[in-house]
Amino acid sequence: LEPYNNLSATLVQMGQPQEALEILEPLLIKAPRYVEAHCNYGCALNALGRETDSLLAFYKALELDSRYAKAYAGLSRSYLDLI
C-alpha cells in the first residue's frame, strides 16, 4: 500500500491532485486506518480547492494518530485557504 500512497503524494506535488484522489480513494477503502493516506487525501482535496473536505480528512488522520504533525500542518493550510 505504501508505494500507492507515495505515488499519490508525488502526484499532488506535481499538480495532479485529481489523479492522486483516484489512487487514494480505493486505498482508503482497503486500509481505512492508514493515517498517512488520510493526510495525503487531505492534501489532494485542498489542492483541488475543496478545503472543507480536506479538513475532514486531516481530522480523520488525527483521530487515528493525535501526534501526526503533518495532519496539523494540513489543517493549518486548509484553514488559511478558507480565509
Short mmCIF file of C-alpha atoms in Angstrom, two decimals:
data_model
loop_
_atom_site.label_atom_id
_atom_site.label_comp_id
_atom_site.label_asym_id
_atom_site.label_seq_id
_atom_site.Cartn_x
_atom_site.Cartn_y
_atom_site.Cartn_z
CA LEU A 1 0.00 0.00 0.00
CA GLU A 2 2.87 2.35 0.74
CA PRO A 3 4.00 2.68 -2.90
CA TYR A 4 0.50 3.86 -3.88
CA ASN A 5 0.43 6.33 -1.03
CA ASN A 6 3.85 7.66 -2.04
CA LEU A 7 2.71 7.95 -5.66
CA SER A 8 -0.32 9.96 -4.57
CA ALA A 9 1.89 12.38 -2.64
CA THR A 10 4.11 12.81 -5.69
CA LEU A 11 1.10 13.45 -7.92
CA VAL A 12 -0.12 16.21 -5.60
CA GLN A 13 3.33 17.80 -5.66
CA MET A 14 3.31 17.60 -9.46
CA GLY A 15 0.00 19.44 -9.63
CA GLN A 16 -2.14 16.40 -10.37
CA PRO A 17 -4.38 16.13 -7.29
CA GLN A 18 -7.31 14.55 -9.12
CA GLU A 19 -5.10 11.64 -10.16
CA ALA A 20 -3.95 11.36 -6.55
CA LEU A 21 -7.56 11.07 -5.38
CA GLU A 22 -8.15 8.26 -7.86
CA ILE A 23 -5.37 6.32 -6.13
CA LEU A 24 -6.21 7.31 -2.57
CA GLU A 25 -9.95 6.60 -2.54
CA PRO A 26 -9.63 2.85 -3.16
CA LEU A 27 -6.54 2.74 -0.94
CA LEU A 28 -8.51 4.17 1.99
CA ILE A 29 -11.27 1.63 1.43
CA LYS A 30 -8.69 -1.17 1.71
CA ALA A 31 -6.82 0.45 4.61
CA PRO A 32 -9.15 2.83 6.48
CA ARG A 33 -6.68 3.22 9.36
CA TYR A 34 -3.78 4.34 7.14
CA VAL A 35 -3.02 7.70 8.76
CA GLU A 36 -0.56 8.95 6.15
CA ALA A 37 -3.04 8.19 3.34
CA HIS A 38 -5.73 10.26 5.06
CA CYS A 39 -3.26 13.11 5.29
CA ASN A 40 -2.35 12.81 1.60
CA TYR A 41 -6.05 12.67 0.80
CA GLY A 42 -6.48 15.95 2.65
CA CYS A 43 -3.60 17.49 0.71
CA ALA A 44 -5.12 16.41 -2.61
CA LEU A 45 -8.54 17.77 -1.67
CA ASN A 46 -7.03 21.06 -0.57
CA ALA A 47 -5.12 21.33 -3.85
CA LEU A 48 -8.45 21.00 -5.65
CA GLY A 49 -9.91 23.86 -3.63
CA ARG A 50 -12.04 21.53 -1.52
CA GLU A 51 -10.84 22.95 1.80
CA THR A 52 -13.82 21.82 3.87
CA ASP A 53 -13.44 18.24 2.65
CA SER A 54 -9.72 18.38 3.29
CA LEU A 55 -10.34 19.42 6.90
CA LEU A 56 -12.35 16.25 7.41
CA ALA A 57 -9.50 14.14 6.04
CA PHE A 58 -6.95 15.80 8.32
CA TYR A 59 -9.24 15.40 11.33
CA LYS A 60 -9.62 11.71 10.47
CA ALA A 61 -5.84 11.34 10.39
CA LEU A 62 -5.63 12.99 13.81
CA GLU A 63 -8.41 10.79 15.15
CA LEU A 64 -6.23 7.81 14.22
CA ASP A 65 -2.97 9.36 15.47
CA SER A 66 -3.23 12.54 17.51
CA ARG A 67 0.54 13.10 17.24
CA TYR A 68 0.74 13.09 13.44
CA ALA A 69 2.33 16.51 12.81
CA LYS A 70 1.68 16.55 9.05
CA ALA A 71 -2.05 16.44 9.73
CA TYR A 72 -1.79 19.54 11.93
CA ALA A 73 0.16 21.29 9.18
CA GLY A 74 -2.51 20.30 6.66
CA LEU A 75 -5.26 21.62 8.92
CA SER A 76 -3.45 24.93 9.17
CA ARG A 77 -3.09 25.21 5.39
CA SER A 78 -6.74 24.34 4.82
CA TYR A 79 -8.00 26.81 7.39
CA LEU A 80 -5.80 29.55 5.94
CA ASP A 81 -7.12 28.78 2.45
CA LEU A 82 -10.67 29.19 3.73
CA ILE A 83 -9.98 32.78 4.76
#
